[in-house]
Short mmCIF file of the C-alpha atoms (twelve columns), coordinates in Angstrom:
data_MODEL
# 
_entry.id   MODEL 
# 
loop_
_atom_site.group_PDB 
_atom_site.id 
_atom_site.type_symbol 
_atom_site.label_atom_id 
_atom_site.label_alt_id 
_atom_site.label_comp_id 
_atom_site.label_asym_id 
_atom_site.label_seq_id 
_atom_site.Cartn_x 
_atom_site.Cartn_y 
_atom_site.Cartn_z 
_atom_site.pdbx_PDB_model_num 
ATOM 1   C CA . MET A 1   -36.512 -28.881 12.729  1 
ATOM 2   C CA . LEU A 2   -35.894 -26.023 10.347  1 
ATOM 3   C CA . SER A 3   -33.786 -28.224 8.151   1 
ATOM 4   C CA . SER A 4   -36.891 -30.386 7.950   1 
ATOM 5   C CA . ILE A 5   -39.556 -27.747 7.185   1 
ATOM 6   C CA . GLY A 6   -37.384 -25.023 5.696   1 
ATOM 7   C CA . LEU A 7   -39.023 -21.880 6.976   1 
ATOM 8   C CA . LEU A 8   -41.346 -20.228 9.436   1 
ATOM 9   C CA . GLN A 9   -44.048 -17.773 8.230   1 
ATOM 10  C CA . ILE A 10  -44.182 -14.348 9.961   1 
ATOM 11  C CA . ASP A 11  -47.522 -12.697 10.566  1 
ATOM 12  C CA . SER A 12  -48.752 -9.820  12.613  1 
ATOM 13  C CA . VAL A 13  -51.650 -11.693 14.133  1 
ATOM 14  C CA . ASN A 14  -51.059 -12.325 17.937  1 
ATOM 15  C CA . VAL A 15  -54.351 -13.779 19.083  1 
ATOM 16  C CA . LEU A 16  -52.571 -16.758 20.734  1 
ATOM 17  C CA . ALA A 17  -48.830 -16.303 19.982  1 
ATOM 18  C CA . ARG A 18  -46.903 -14.964 16.949  1 
ATOM 19  C CA . ALA A 19  -47.171 -17.231 13.897  1 
ATOM 20  C CA . HIS A 20  -43.448 -18.110 13.759  1 
ATOM 21  C CA . TYR A 21  -43.508 -19.726 17.318  1 
ATOM 22  C CA . LEU A 22  -46.492 -22.023 16.705  1 
ATOM 23  C CA . PRO A 23  -45.252 -24.487 14.141  1 
ATOM 24  C CA . VAL A 24  -42.241 -25.151 16.336  1 
ATOM 25  C CA . PHE A 25  -44.555 -25.972 19.347  1 
ATOM 26  C CA . ALA A 26  -46.599 -28.208 17.101  1 
ATOM 27  C CA . ARG A 27  -43.508 -30.310 16.394  1 
ATOM 28  C CA . LEU A 28  -41.488 -30.042 19.584  1 
ATOM 29  C CA . GLY A 29  -43.979 -29.289 22.293  1 
ATOM 30  C CA . GLY A 30  -43.223 -26.937 25.066  1 
ATOM 31  C CA . TYR A 31  -39.892 -25.081 24.286  1 
ATOM 32  C CA . SER A 32  -38.320 -21.722 25.129  1 
ATOM 33  C CA . GLN A 33  -39.320 -19.069 22.570  1 
ATOM 34  C CA . SER A 34  -35.901 -17.598 23.155  1 
ATOM 35  C CA . LEU A 35  -34.492 -20.424 21.093  1 
ATOM 36  C CA . VAL A 36  -36.218 -18.895 18.003  1 
ATOM 37  C CA . ASP A 37  -35.438 -15.303 19.026  1 
ATOM 38  C CA . GLY A 38  -31.741 -16.266 19.508  1 
ATOM 39  C CA . ALA A 39  -31.562 -17.936 16.192  1 
ATOM 40  C CA . ALA A 40  -33.269 -15.063 14.292  1 
ATOM 41  C CA . TRP A 41  -32.012 -12.004 16.228  1 
ATOM 42  C CA . PRO A 42  -28.715 -12.797 18.035  1 
ATOM 43  C CA . ALA A 43  -26.506 -10.146 19.467  1 
ATOM 44  C CA . ARG A 44  -23.680 -11.184 17.041  1 
ATOM 45  C CA . PRO A 45  -24.235 -11.717 13.376  1 
ATOM 46  C CA . GLN A 46  -21.981 -14.723 13.247  1 
ATOM 47  C CA . ASP A 47  -24.474 -16.433 15.609  1 
ATOM 48  C CA . ARG A 48  -27.380 -15.941 13.350  1 
ATOM 49  C CA . LEU A 49  -29.060 -19.204 12.203  1 
ATOM 50  C CA . LEU A 50  -32.261 -17.651 10.731  1 
ATOM 51  C CA . MET A 51  -32.974 -14.510 8.794   1 
ATOM 52  C CA . GLU A 52  -36.057 -12.692 7.797   1 
ATOM 53  C CA . THR A 53  -36.865 -12.462 4.087   1 
ATOM 54  C CA . TRP A 54  -39.588 -12.908 1.523   1 
ATOM 55  C CA . ALA A 55  -39.728 -16.595 0.800   1 
ATOM 56  C CA . HIS A 56  -43.230 -18.247 1.039   1 
ATOM 57  C CA . VAL A 57  -44.445 -14.796 2.115   1 
ATOM 58  C CA . ALA A 58  -42.717 -12.955 4.948   1 
ATOM 59  C CA . SER A 59  -40.592 -15.742 6.512   1 
ATOM 60  C CA . MET A 60  -37.693 -16.853 8.529   1 
ATOM 61  C CA . VAL A 61  -35.331 -19.099 6.668   1 
ATOM 62  C CA . PRO A 62  -31.951 -20.642 7.571   1 
ATOM 63  C CA . VAL A 63  -29.214 -18.233 6.688   1 
ATOM 64  C CA . THR A 64  -27.774 -20.898 4.329   1 
ATOM 65  C CA . THR A 65  -30.850 -20.341 2.071   1 
ATOM 66  C CA . GLU A 66  -29.865 -16.703 1.451   1 
ATOM 67  C CA . PRO A 67  -27.862 -17.330 -1.729  1 
ATOM 68  C CA . LEU A 68  -30.735 -19.055 -3.312  1 
ATOM 69  C CA . LEU A 69  -32.996 -16.039 -2.909  1 
ATOM 70  C CA . ARG A 70  -30.686 -13.354 -4.355  1 
ATOM 71  C CA . TRP A 71  -32.344 -13.631 -7.783  1 
ATOM 72  C CA . ARG A 72  -35.642 -12.503 -6.251  1 
ATOM 73  C CA . ARG A 73  -34.056 -9.476  -4.610  1 
ATOM 74  C CA . ARG A 74  -32.668 -7.649  -7.619  1 
ATOM 75  C CA . ARG A 75  -31.444 -4.300  -6.586  1 
ATOM 76  C CA . GLY A 76  -32.823 -1.237  -8.273  1 
ATOM 77  C CA . GLU A 77  -35.948 -2.766  -9.869  1 
ATOM 78  C CA . ILE A 78  -38.612 -1.627  -7.439  1 
ATOM 79  C CA . PRO A 79  -40.380 1.446   -9.132  1 
ATOM 80  C CA . TRP A 80  -41.073 3.488   -5.927  1 
ATOM 81  C CA . LEU A 81  -37.336 3.206   -4.954  1 
ATOM 82  C CA . LYS A 82  -36.313 4.241   -8.475  1 
ATOM 83  C CA . GLU A 83  -38.713 7.305   -8.158  1 
ATOM 84  C CA . HIS A 84  -37.344 8.194   -4.669  1 
ATOM 85  C CA . SER A 85  -33.693 7.054   -5.135  1 
ATOM 86  C CA . ALA A 86  -32.195 9.977   -3.437  1 
ATOM 87  C CA . PHE A 87  -34.396 9.525   -0.389  1 
ATOM 88  C CA . ALA A 88  -33.730 5.786   -0.283  1 
ATOM 89  C CA . ALA A 89  -29.986 6.444   -0.484  1 
ATOM 90  C CA . ASP A 90  -30.281 8.858   2.460   1 
ATOM 91  C CA . VAL A 91  -32.102 6.081   4.557   1 
ATOM 92  C CA . LEU A 92  -29.304 3.729   3.739   1 
ATOM 93  C CA . ASP A 93  -26.632 6.316   4.650   1 
ATOM 94  C CA . VAL A 94  -28.100 6.907   7.918   1 
ATOM 95  C CA . ILE A 95  -28.220 3.170   8.863   1 
ATOM 96  C CA . ARG A 96  -24.765 2.726   7.395   1 
ATOM 97  C CA . GLU A 97  -23.399 5.591   9.733   1 
ATOM 98  C CA . ARG A 98  -25.437 4.944   12.905  1 
ATOM 99  C CA . GLY A 99  -26.020 1.208   12.832  1 
ATOM 100 C CA . ALA A 100 -29.376 -0.633  13.342  1 
ATOM 101 C CA . LEU A 101 -32.326 1.744   13.750  1 
ATOM 102 C CA . TRP A 102 -36.139 1.750   13.883  1 
ATOM 103 C CA . ALA A 103 -37.965 3.535   11.220  1 
ATOM 104 C CA . GLY A 104 -39.006 6.310   13.703  1 
ATOM 105 C CA . GLN A 105 -35.324 6.919   14.581  1 
ATOM 106 C CA . ILE A 106 -34.409 7.187   10.988  1 
ATOM 107 C CA . GLU A 107 -37.248 9.519   10.388  1 
ATOM 108 C CA . LYS A 108 -36.069 11.908  13.108  1 
ATOM 109 C CA . VAL A 109 -32.611 12.021  11.698  1 
ATOM 110 C CA . LEU A 110 -33.779 12.812  8.256   1 
ATOM 111 C CA . ALA A 111 -36.585 15.019  9.496   1 
ATOM 112 C CA . ALA A 112 -38.524 13.254  6.796   1 
ATOM 113 C CA . PRO A 113 -41.792 14.640  5.357   1 
ATOM 114 C CA . GLY A 114 -44.923 12.623  5.011   1 
ATOM 115 C CA . ARG A 115 -45.152 11.277  8.529   1 
ATOM 116 C CA . GLY A 116 -47.775 8.528   8.663   1 
ATOM 117 C CA . ARG A 117 -50.988 8.875   10.777  1 
ATOM 118 C CA . ALA A 118 -51.736 6.266   13.505  1 
ATOM 119 C CA . GLY A 119 -52.746 2.971   12.002  1 
ATOM 120 C CA . TRP A 120 -51.094 -0.305  10.964  1 
ATOM 121 C CA . TRP A 121 -50.924 0.269   7.254   1 
ATOM 122 C CA . GLU A 122 -50.612 4.090   7.239   1 
ATOM 123 C CA . TRP A 123 -46.897 4.004   6.937   1 
ATOM 124 C CA . SER A 124 -44.675 7.174   6.784   1 
ATOM 125 C CA . GLN A 125 -42.490 7.710   3.737   1 
ATOM 126 C CA . THR A 126 -39.509 6.443   5.766   1 
ATOM 127 C CA . LYS A 127 -41.259 3.215   6.810   1 
ATOM 128 C CA . HIS A 128 -42.286 2.655   3.249   1 
ATOM 129 C CA . ALA A 129 -38.741 3.113   2.075   1 
ATOM 130 C CA . CYS A 130 -37.404 0.745   4.646   1 
ATOM 131 C CA . GLU A 131 -39.780 -1.965  3.803   1 
ATOM 132 C CA . LEU A 132 -39.003 -1.729  0.048   1 
ATOM 133 C CA . LEU A 133 -35.372 -1.708  0.746   1 
ATOM 134 C CA . PHE A 134 -35.879 -4.807  2.878   1 
ATOM 135 C CA . ALA A 135 -37.825 -6.403  0.001   1 
ATOM 136 C CA . GLU A 136 -34.871 -5.777  -2.477  1 
ATOM 137 C CA . GLY A 137 -32.290 -7.084  -0.052  1 
ATOM 138 C CA . ALA A 138 -30.564 -3.891  0.827   1 
ATOM 139 C CA . LEU A 139 -31.780 -4.055  4.403   1 
ATOM 140 C CA . GLY A 140 -32.612 -6.892  6.797   1 
ATOM 141 C CA . THR A 141 -34.064 -7.289  10.256  1 
ATOM 142 C CA . SER A 142 -31.515 -6.776  13.083  1 
ATOM 143 C CA . HIS A 143 -34.109 -7.519  15.837  1 
ATOM 144 C CA . ARG A 144 -37.720 -6.775  16.801  1 
ATOM 145 C CA . ARG A 145 -39.519 -4.903  19.502  1 
ATOM 146 C CA . GLY A 146 -42.944 -6.549  19.769  1 
ATOM 147 C CA . PHE A 147 -43.633 -6.854  16.044  1 
ATOM 148 C CA . GLU A 148 -41.682 -3.676  15.066  1 
ATOM 149 C CA . ARG A 149 -38.758 -4.229  12.764  1 
ATOM 150 C CA . CYS A 150 -35.326 -2.809  13.467  1 
ATOM 151 C CA . TYR A 151 -33.412 -2.305  10.243  1 
ATOM 152 C CA . ASP A 152 -29.793 -2.796  9.437   1 
ATOM 153 C CA . LEU A 153 -27.781 -3.317  6.280   1 
ATOM 154 C CA . LEU A 154 -28.202 -6.925  5.133   1 
ATOM 155 C CA . ASP A 155 -24.508 -7.145  4.806   1 
ATOM 156 C CA . ARG A 156 -24.223 -6.653  8.528   1 
ATOM 157 C CA . ILE A 157 -26.949 -9.225  9.398   1 
ATOM 158 C CA . VAL A 158 -26.080 -12.225 7.210   1 
ATOM 159 C CA . PRO A 159 -22.898 -14.068 8.421   1 
ATOM 160 C CA . PRO A 160 -19.787 -13.239 6.371   1 
ATOM 161 C CA . ALA A 161 -19.454 -16.938 5.317   1 
ATOM 162 C CA . VAL A 162 -22.872 -16.833 3.724   1 
ATOM 163 C CA . LEU A 163 -22.385 -13.505 1.984   1 
ATOM 164 C CA . ALA A 164 -19.110 -14.881 0.512   1 
ATOM 165 C CA . ALA A 165 -20.970 -17.895 -0.971  1 
ATOM 166 C CA . PRO A 166 -21.245 -17.834 -4.840  1 
ATOM 167 C CA . THR A 167 -24.461 -16.426 -6.267  1 
ATOM 168 C CA . PRO A 168 -26.174 -19.219 -8.267  1 
ATOM 169 C CA . SER A 169 -27.876 -18.460 -11.548 1 
ATOM 170 C CA . GLU A 170 -31.548 -17.822 -11.346 1 
ATOM 171 C CA . MET A 171 -32.255 -21.268 -13.020 1 
ATOM 172 C CA . ASP A 172 -29.952 -23.077 -10.597 1 
ATOM 173 C CA . ALA A 173 -31.307 -21.285 -7.599  1 
ATOM 174 C CA . LYS A 174 -34.919 -22.224 -8.541  1 
ATOM 175 C CA . ARG A 175 -33.922 -25.770 -9.062  1 
ATOM 176 C CA . ALA A 176 -32.400 -25.849 -5.655  1 
ATOM 177 C CA . LEU A 177 -35.454 -24.209 -4.055  1 
ATOM 178 C CA . VAL A 178 -37.746 -26.824 -5.768  1 
ATOM 179 C CA . GLU A 179 -35.434 -29.620 -4.427  1 
ATOM 180 C CA . LEU A 180 -35.753 -28.136 -0.888  1 
ATOM 181 C CA . SER A 181 -39.488 -27.802 -1.344  1 
ATOM 182 C CA . ALA A 182 -39.738 -31.466 -2.367  1 
ATOM 183 C CA . ARG A 183 -37.648 -32.531 0.608   1 
ATOM 184 C CA . HIS A 184 -39.826 -30.477 2.989   1 
ATOM 185 C CA . HIS A 185 -43.069 -31.973 1.498   1 
ATOM 186 C CA . GLY A 186 -41.873 -35.556 1.038   1 
ATOM 187 C CA . ILE A 187 -44.471 -35.724 -1.711  1 
ATOM 188 C CA . GLY A 188 -46.369 -33.132 -3.560  1 
ATOM 189 C CA . THR A 189 -47.659 -31.859 -6.862  1 
ATOM 190 C CA . ALA A 190 -45.834 -29.236 -8.906  1 
ATOM 191 C CA . ARG A 191 -48.261 -26.657 -7.654  1 
ATOM 192 C CA . ASP A 192 -47.666 -27.746 -4.063  1 
ATOM 193 C CA . LEU A 193 -43.946 -27.581 -4.476  1 
ATOM 194 C CA . ALA A 194 -44.147 -24.124 -6.253  1 
ATOM 195 C CA . ASP A 195 -46.206 -22.578 -3.503  1 
ATOM 196 C CA . TYR A 196 -43.720 -23.371 -0.750  1 
ATOM 197 C CA . TYR A 197 -41.218 -20.722 -1.990  1 
ATOM 198 C CA . ARG A 198 -43.732 -18.937 -4.151  1 
ATOM 199 C CA . LEU A 199 -42.087 -19.970 -7.394  1 
ATOM 200 C CA . PRO A 200 -43.768 -19.791 -10.898 1 
ATOM 201 C CA . VAL A 201 -45.334 -23.221 -11.708 1 
ATOM 202 C CA . ALA A 202 -43.762 -23.307 -15.099 1 
ATOM 203 C CA . ALA A 203 -40.285 -22.817 -13.648 1 
ATOM 204 C CA . THR A 204 -41.113 -25.538 -10.995 1 
ATOM 205 C CA . LYS A 205 -42.112 -28.034 -13.655 1 
ATOM 206 C CA . ALA A 206 -38.944 -27.365 -15.508 1 
ATOM 207 C CA . ALA A 207 -36.890 -27.764 -12.441 1 
ATOM 208 C CA . LEU A 208 -38.622 -31.067 -11.628 1 
ATOM 209 C CA . LEU A 209 -37.602 -32.465 -15.008 1 
ATOM 210 C CA . ASP A 210 -34.038 -31.844 -14.111 1 
ATOM 211 C CA . LEU A 211 -34.491 -33.251 -10.626 1 
ATOM 212 C CA . GLN A 212 -36.154 -36.442 -12.098 1 
ATOM 213 C CA . GLU A 213 -33.241 -36.982 -14.435 1 
ATOM 214 C CA . ALA A 214 -30.851 -36.639 -11.491 1 
ATOM 215 C CA . GLY A 215 -32.782 -39.087 -9.536  1 
ATOM 216 C CA . THR A 216 -33.654 -36.556 -6.770  1 
ATOM 217 C CA . VAL A 217 -37.426 -36.999 -7.238  1 
ATOM 218 C CA . THR A 218 -39.605 -39.692 -8.710  1 
ATOM 219 C CA . LYS A 219 -42.880 -38.890 -10.549 1 
ATOM 220 C CA . VAL A 220 -45.661 -41.019 -9.053  1 
ATOM 221 C CA . ALA A 221 -49.406 -41.305 -9.062  1 
ATOM 222 C CA . VAL A 222 -51.354 -40.867 -5.790  1 
ATOM 223 C CA . ARG A 223 -54.811 -42.394 -5.528  1 
ATOM 224 C CA . GLY A 224 -57.485 -39.674 -5.601  1 
ATOM 225 C CA . TRP A 225 -55.091 -36.913 -6.890  1 
ATOM 226 C CA . ARG A 226 -55.706 -35.453 -10.300 1 
ATOM 227 C CA . GLU A 227 -52.258 -34.249 -10.873 1 
ATOM 228 C CA . PRO A 228 -49.010 -36.345 -10.854 1 
ATOM 229 C CA . ALA A 229 -46.945 -35.946 -7.647  1 
ATOM 230 C CA . TYR A 230 -43.248 -35.997 -6.926  1 
ATOM 231 C CA . LEU A 231 -41.618 -38.064 -4.290  1 
ATOM 232 C CA . HIS A 232 -38.314 -37.084 -2.834  1 
ATOM 233 C CA . ARG A 233 -35.640 -39.814 -2.691  1 
ATOM 234 C CA . ASP A 234 -34.869 -39.172 0.880   1 
ATOM 235 C CA . VAL A 235 -38.458 -39.395 2.157   1 
ATOM 236 C CA . ARG A 236 -39.277 -41.780 4.926   1 
ATOM 237 C CA . GLN A 237 -42.213 -44.050 4.314   1 
ATOM 238 C CA . PRO A 238 -43.417 -45.373 7.688   1 
ATOM 239 C CA . ARG A 239 -46.373 -47.763 7.827   1 
ATOM 240 C CA . LYS A 240 -48.423 -45.102 9.740   1 
ATOM 241 C CA . ALA A 241 -48.197 -41.720 11.304  1 
ATOM 242 C CA . SER A 242 -48.906 -41.333 14.973  1 
ATOM 243 C CA . GLY A 243 -48.213 -37.666 15.837  1 
ATOM 244 C CA . VAL A 244 -50.605 -35.364 17.612  1 
ATOM 245 C CA . ALA A 245 -50.433 -31.613 17.076  1 
ATOM 246 C CA . LEU A 246 -52.450 -28.393 17.007  1 
ATOM 247 C CA . LEU A 247 -51.808 -26.712 13.693  1 
ATOM 248 C CA . CYS A 248 -52.213 -22.988 13.390  1 
ATOM 249 C CA . PRO A 249 -53.426 -21.417 10.192  1 
ATOM 250 C CA . PHE A 250 -49.898 -20.478 9.195   1 
ATOM 251 C CA . ASP A 251 -48.398 -23.901 9.744   1 
ATOM 252 C CA . PRO A 252 -46.544 -25.107 6.502   1 
ATOM 253 C CA . LEU A 253 -48.193 -28.520 6.707   1 
ATOM 254 C CA . ILE A 254 -51.614 -27.001 5.908   1 
ATOM 255 C CA . TRP A 255 -51.133 -23.613 4.369   1 
ATOM 256 C CA . GLU A 256 -51.643 -24.886 0.804   1 
ATOM 257 C CA . ARG A 257 -55.283 -25.528 1.296   1 
ATOM 258 C CA . SER A 258 -56.003 -27.661 -1.805  1 
ATOM 259 C CA . ARG A 259 -53.216 -29.942 -0.587  1 
ATOM 260 C CA . THR A 260 -54.733 -30.002 2.819   1 
ATOM 261 C CA . GLU A 261 -58.026 -31.176 1.232   1 
ATOM 262 C CA . ARG A 262 -56.221 -33.915 -0.729  1 
ATOM 263 C CA . LEU A 263 -54.341 -35.125 2.286   1 
ATOM 264 C CA . PHE A 264 -57.038 -34.937 4.935   1 
ATOM 265 C CA . GLY A 265 -60.318 -34.486 3.127   1 
ATOM 266 C CA . VAL A 266 -61.019 -31.223 4.992   1 
ATOM 267 C CA . HIS A 267 -62.028 -27.897 3.673   1 
ATOM 268 C CA . TYR A 268 -60.063 -25.262 5.721   1 
ATOM 269 C CA . ARG A 269 -60.023 -21.436 5.374   1 
ATOM 270 C CA . ILE A 270 -58.815 -18.802 7.776   1 
ATOM 271 C CA . GLU A 271 -61.760 -16.756 8.851   1 
ATOM 272 C CA . ILE A 272 -60.028 -13.653 10.413  1 
ATOM 273 C CA . TYR A 273 -61.282 -11.408 7.555   1 
ATOM 274 C CA . THR A 274 -64.758 -12.919 7.502   1 
ATOM 275 C CA . PRO A 275 -67.454 -10.978 9.288   1 
ATOM 276 C CA . ALA A 276 -68.283 -12.524 12.596  1 
ATOM 277 C CA . ALA A 277 -71.741 -13.426 11.773  1 
ATOM 278 C CA . LYS A 278 -70.509 -15.480 8.742   1 
ATOM 279 C CA . ARG A 279 -67.652 -17.392 10.352  1 
ATOM 280 C CA . VAL A 280 -68.236 -21.126 10.337  1 
ATOM 281 C CA . HIS A 281 -65.709 -22.272 12.950  1 
ATOM 282 C CA . GLY A 282 -64.244 -19.199 14.514  1 
ATOM 283 C CA . TYR A 283 -61.758 -16.396 14.235  1 
ATOM 284 C CA . TYR A 284 -58.302 -18.198 14.680  1 
ATOM 285 C CA . VAL A 285 -58.849 -21.863 14.170  1 
ATOM 286 C CA . PHE A 286 -56.386 -24.573 14.819  1 
ATOM 287 C CA . LEU A 287 -56.694 -28.021 13.262  1 
ATOM 288 C CA . LEU A 288 -56.004 -30.914 15.481  1 
ATOM 289 C CA . LEU A 289 -53.910 -33.611 13.816  1 
ATOM 290 C CA . VAL A 290 -54.330 -37.077 15.338  1 
ATOM 291 C CA . GLY A 291 -52.223 -39.627 13.541  1 
ATOM 292 C CA . GLU A 292 -53.142 -39.509 9.798   1 
ATOM 293 C CA . ALA A 293 -56.381 -37.508 10.184  1 
ATOM 294 C CA . ILE A 294 -57.718 -34.041 11.265  1 
ATOM 295 C CA . ALA A 295 -59.856 -34.859 14.111  1 
ATOM 296 C CA . GLY A 296 -61.088 -31.423 15.280  1 
ATOM 297 C CA . ARG A 297 -60.971 -27.583 15.042  1 
ATOM 298 C CA . PHE A 298 -60.466 -25.195 17.878  1 
ATOM 299 C CA . ASP A 299 -60.780 -21.451 17.968  1 
ATOM 300 C CA . LEU A 300 -58.079 -20.402 20.398  1 
ATOM 301 C CA . LYS A 301 -57.194 -17.168 21.998  1 
ATOM 302 C CA . SER A 302 -54.714 -16.136 24.801  1 
ATOM 303 C CA . ASP A 303 -56.293 -13.990 27.477  1 
ATOM 304 C CA . ARG A 304 -52.961 -12.734 28.795  1 
ATOM 305 C CA . ALA A 305 -54.366 -10.236 31.362  1 
ATOM 306 C CA . ALA A 306 -56.312 -13.059 33.093  1 
ATOM 307 C CA . GLY A 307 -53.872 -15.789 32.490  1 
ATOM 308 C CA . ARG A 308 -56.332 -17.993 30.522  1 
ATOM 309 C CA . LEU A 309 -56.342 -19.972 27.374  1 
ATOM 310 C CA . LEU A 310 -59.651 -19.385 25.714  1 
ATOM 311 C CA . VAL A 311 -61.239 -22.212 23.600  1 
ATOM 312 C CA . GLN A 312 -63.843 -20.029 21.880  1 
ATOM 313 C CA . ALA A 313 -65.140 -22.882 19.871  1 
ATOM 314 C CA . ALA A 314 -64.531 -26.621 19.736  1 
ATOM 315 C CA . TRP A 315 -65.607 -28.806 16.776  1 
ATOM 316 C CA . ASN A 316 -65.301 -32.524 16.169  1 
ATOM 317 C CA . GLU A 317 -64.478 -33.284 12.500  1 
ATOM 318 C CA . PRO A 318 -67.109 -35.363 10.682  1 
ATOM 319 C CA . GLY A 319 -66.390 -39.026 11.014  1 
ATOM 320 C CA . ALA A 320 -63.866 -38.629 13.751  1 
ATOM 321 C CA . ASP A 321 -64.354 -40.451 17.147  1 
ATOM 322 C CA . ALA A 322 -65.300 -37.672 19.435  1 
ATOM 323 C CA . SER A 323 -63.760 -39.414 22.461  1 
ATOM 324 C CA . VAL A 324 -60.469 -39.706 20.748  1 
ATOM 325 C CA . THR A 325 -60.599 -36.056 19.664  1 
ATOM 326 C CA . VAL A 326 -61.293 -34.960 23.211  1 
ATOM 327 C CA . ASP A 327 -58.489 -37.039 24.759  1 
ATOM 328 C CA . ALA A 328 -56.019 -35.621 22.231  1 
ATOM 329 C CA . ALA A 329 -57.223 -32.112 22.501  1 
ATOM 330 C CA . VAL A 330 -57.026 -32.125 26.334  1 
ATOM 331 C CA . GLY A 331 -53.324 -33.149 26.203  1 
ATOM 332 C CA . GLN A 332 -52.529 -30.563 23.604  1 
ATOM 333 C CA . LEU A 333 -54.386 -27.688 25.231  1 
ATOM 334 C CA . ARG A 334 -52.895 -28.372 28.593  1 
ATOM 335 C CA . SER A 335 -49.391 -28.425 27.031  1 
ATOM 336 C CA . MET A 336 -50.026 -25.236 25.081  1 
ATOM 337 C CA . ALA A 337 -51.407 -23.376 28.170  1 
ATOM 338 C CA . ALA A 338 -48.267 -24.314 30.194  1 
ATOM 339 C CA . TRP A 339 -46.040 -23.342 27.326  1 
ATOM 340 C CA . LEU A 340 -47.779 -19.872 27.168  1 
ATOM 341 C CA . GLY A 341 -47.668 -19.507 30.970  1 
ATOM 342 C CA . LEU A 342 -51.472 -19.506 31.156  1 
ATOM 343 C CA . GLY A 343 -52.939 -21.095 34.287  1 
ATOM 344 C CA . ASP A 344 -56.513 -21.765 33.253  1 
ATOM 345 C CA . ILE A 345 -58.327 -23.218 30.075  1 
ATOM 346 C CA . VAL A 346 -61.817 -21.849 29.519  1 
ATOM 347 C CA . VAL A 347 -64.063 -23.462 27.046  1 
ATOM 348 C CA . ALA A 348 -66.997 -21.455 25.583  1 
ATOM 349 C CA . GLU A 349 -70.378 -22.917 24.587  1 
ATOM 350 C CA . ARG A 350 -69.826 -22.907 20.765  1 
ATOM 351 C CA . GLY A 351 -69.128 -26.051 18.874  1 
ATOM 352 C CA . ASP A 352 -70.380 -29.698 19.113  1 
ATOM 353 C CA . LEU A 353 -67.297 -30.654 21.152  1 
ATOM 354 C CA . SER A 354 -67.390 -27.834 23.693  1 
ATOM 355 C CA . ALA A 355 -69.378 -29.717 26.424  1 
ATOM 356 C CA . PRO A 356 -67.436 -33.007 26.433  1 
ATOM 357 C CA . LEU A 357 -64.137 -30.997 26.195  1 
ATOM 358 C CA . ARG A 358 -65.128 -28.880 29.199  1 
ATOM 359 C CA . ARG A 359 -66.013 -31.966 31.246  1 
ATOM 360 C CA . ALA A 360 -62.669 -33.668 30.244  1 
ATOM 361 C CA . LEU A 361 -60.618 -30.657 31.233  1 
ATOM 362 C CA . ALA A 362 -62.413 -30.486 34.581  1 
ATOM 363 C CA . THR A 363 -61.219 -33.931 35.438  1 
ATOM 364 C CA . VAL A 364 -57.921 -33.849 37.362  1 
# 
């Protein structure tokens, strides 16, 4: 699956489940989350299939992608680390000598000043140094405790065979990332393809010229799209799509919102940071994909203490057949509840689909 979509976005939001687990469920259905954990944070580095890095944003990518991202992680160019170079060196020395450590453990060893107050973003000086060392590629994530990162030297995290791979030039790396992006998309505009690995649009367009010349992509016109698109040579072109899936806000199929509008004709924005009174569809809204269309929207939450999957709002997409939407949603919600180990599904009153969805779920 990861060879198909390329990466999983990491996010701290845990309303339903962590963001990196949800796109896998959308594509594979009920699976053991330990498969992702074992791929990303194995006991032995040689068993690692995924690594954490900055790609789209904070992401997990196949370890084989690591050489293509080295140009982005230029050592010694982050201003804060330059200014605090002695302290950063001390952090690295502690990890080098003692192995993988949490920021709090490093802080105790160094008796570091500037301890942060309680609060997500109020990091201590040590935590700040660790995150910047992670950003420049000196450190990686050995494993996690909840959402807390345990740091180790990147050289002890990435398998030796990957570390030994040649470092491509920046131009070659960007071209390879654009080719991967085109493969993951199947078809997309230059801006779509640039967004996937957060590349400059100008560099993406230059890479696309080379990829066209090589026959890797073909420049095409898509009805209704203002900009030209690029079709990857390996894309499958079925007569129709028939999948059904609940797509979280961080699913790579829909995270480029303008592309989502072009593909499905829906305006979609995450409303987590919108004041409650101004939210249109809900706090953490999943789009329901049915075949080739977005059929509905569902604001979902996991009530772990009570063992319930909460559908806090249920909406039918304008023009969609409500009965089809309900049927598809029932199957997906039951599957999701079972996957998360939640016994009940509770539908709130909000949304034009809430009443028919509640009735359908009550039917054995």
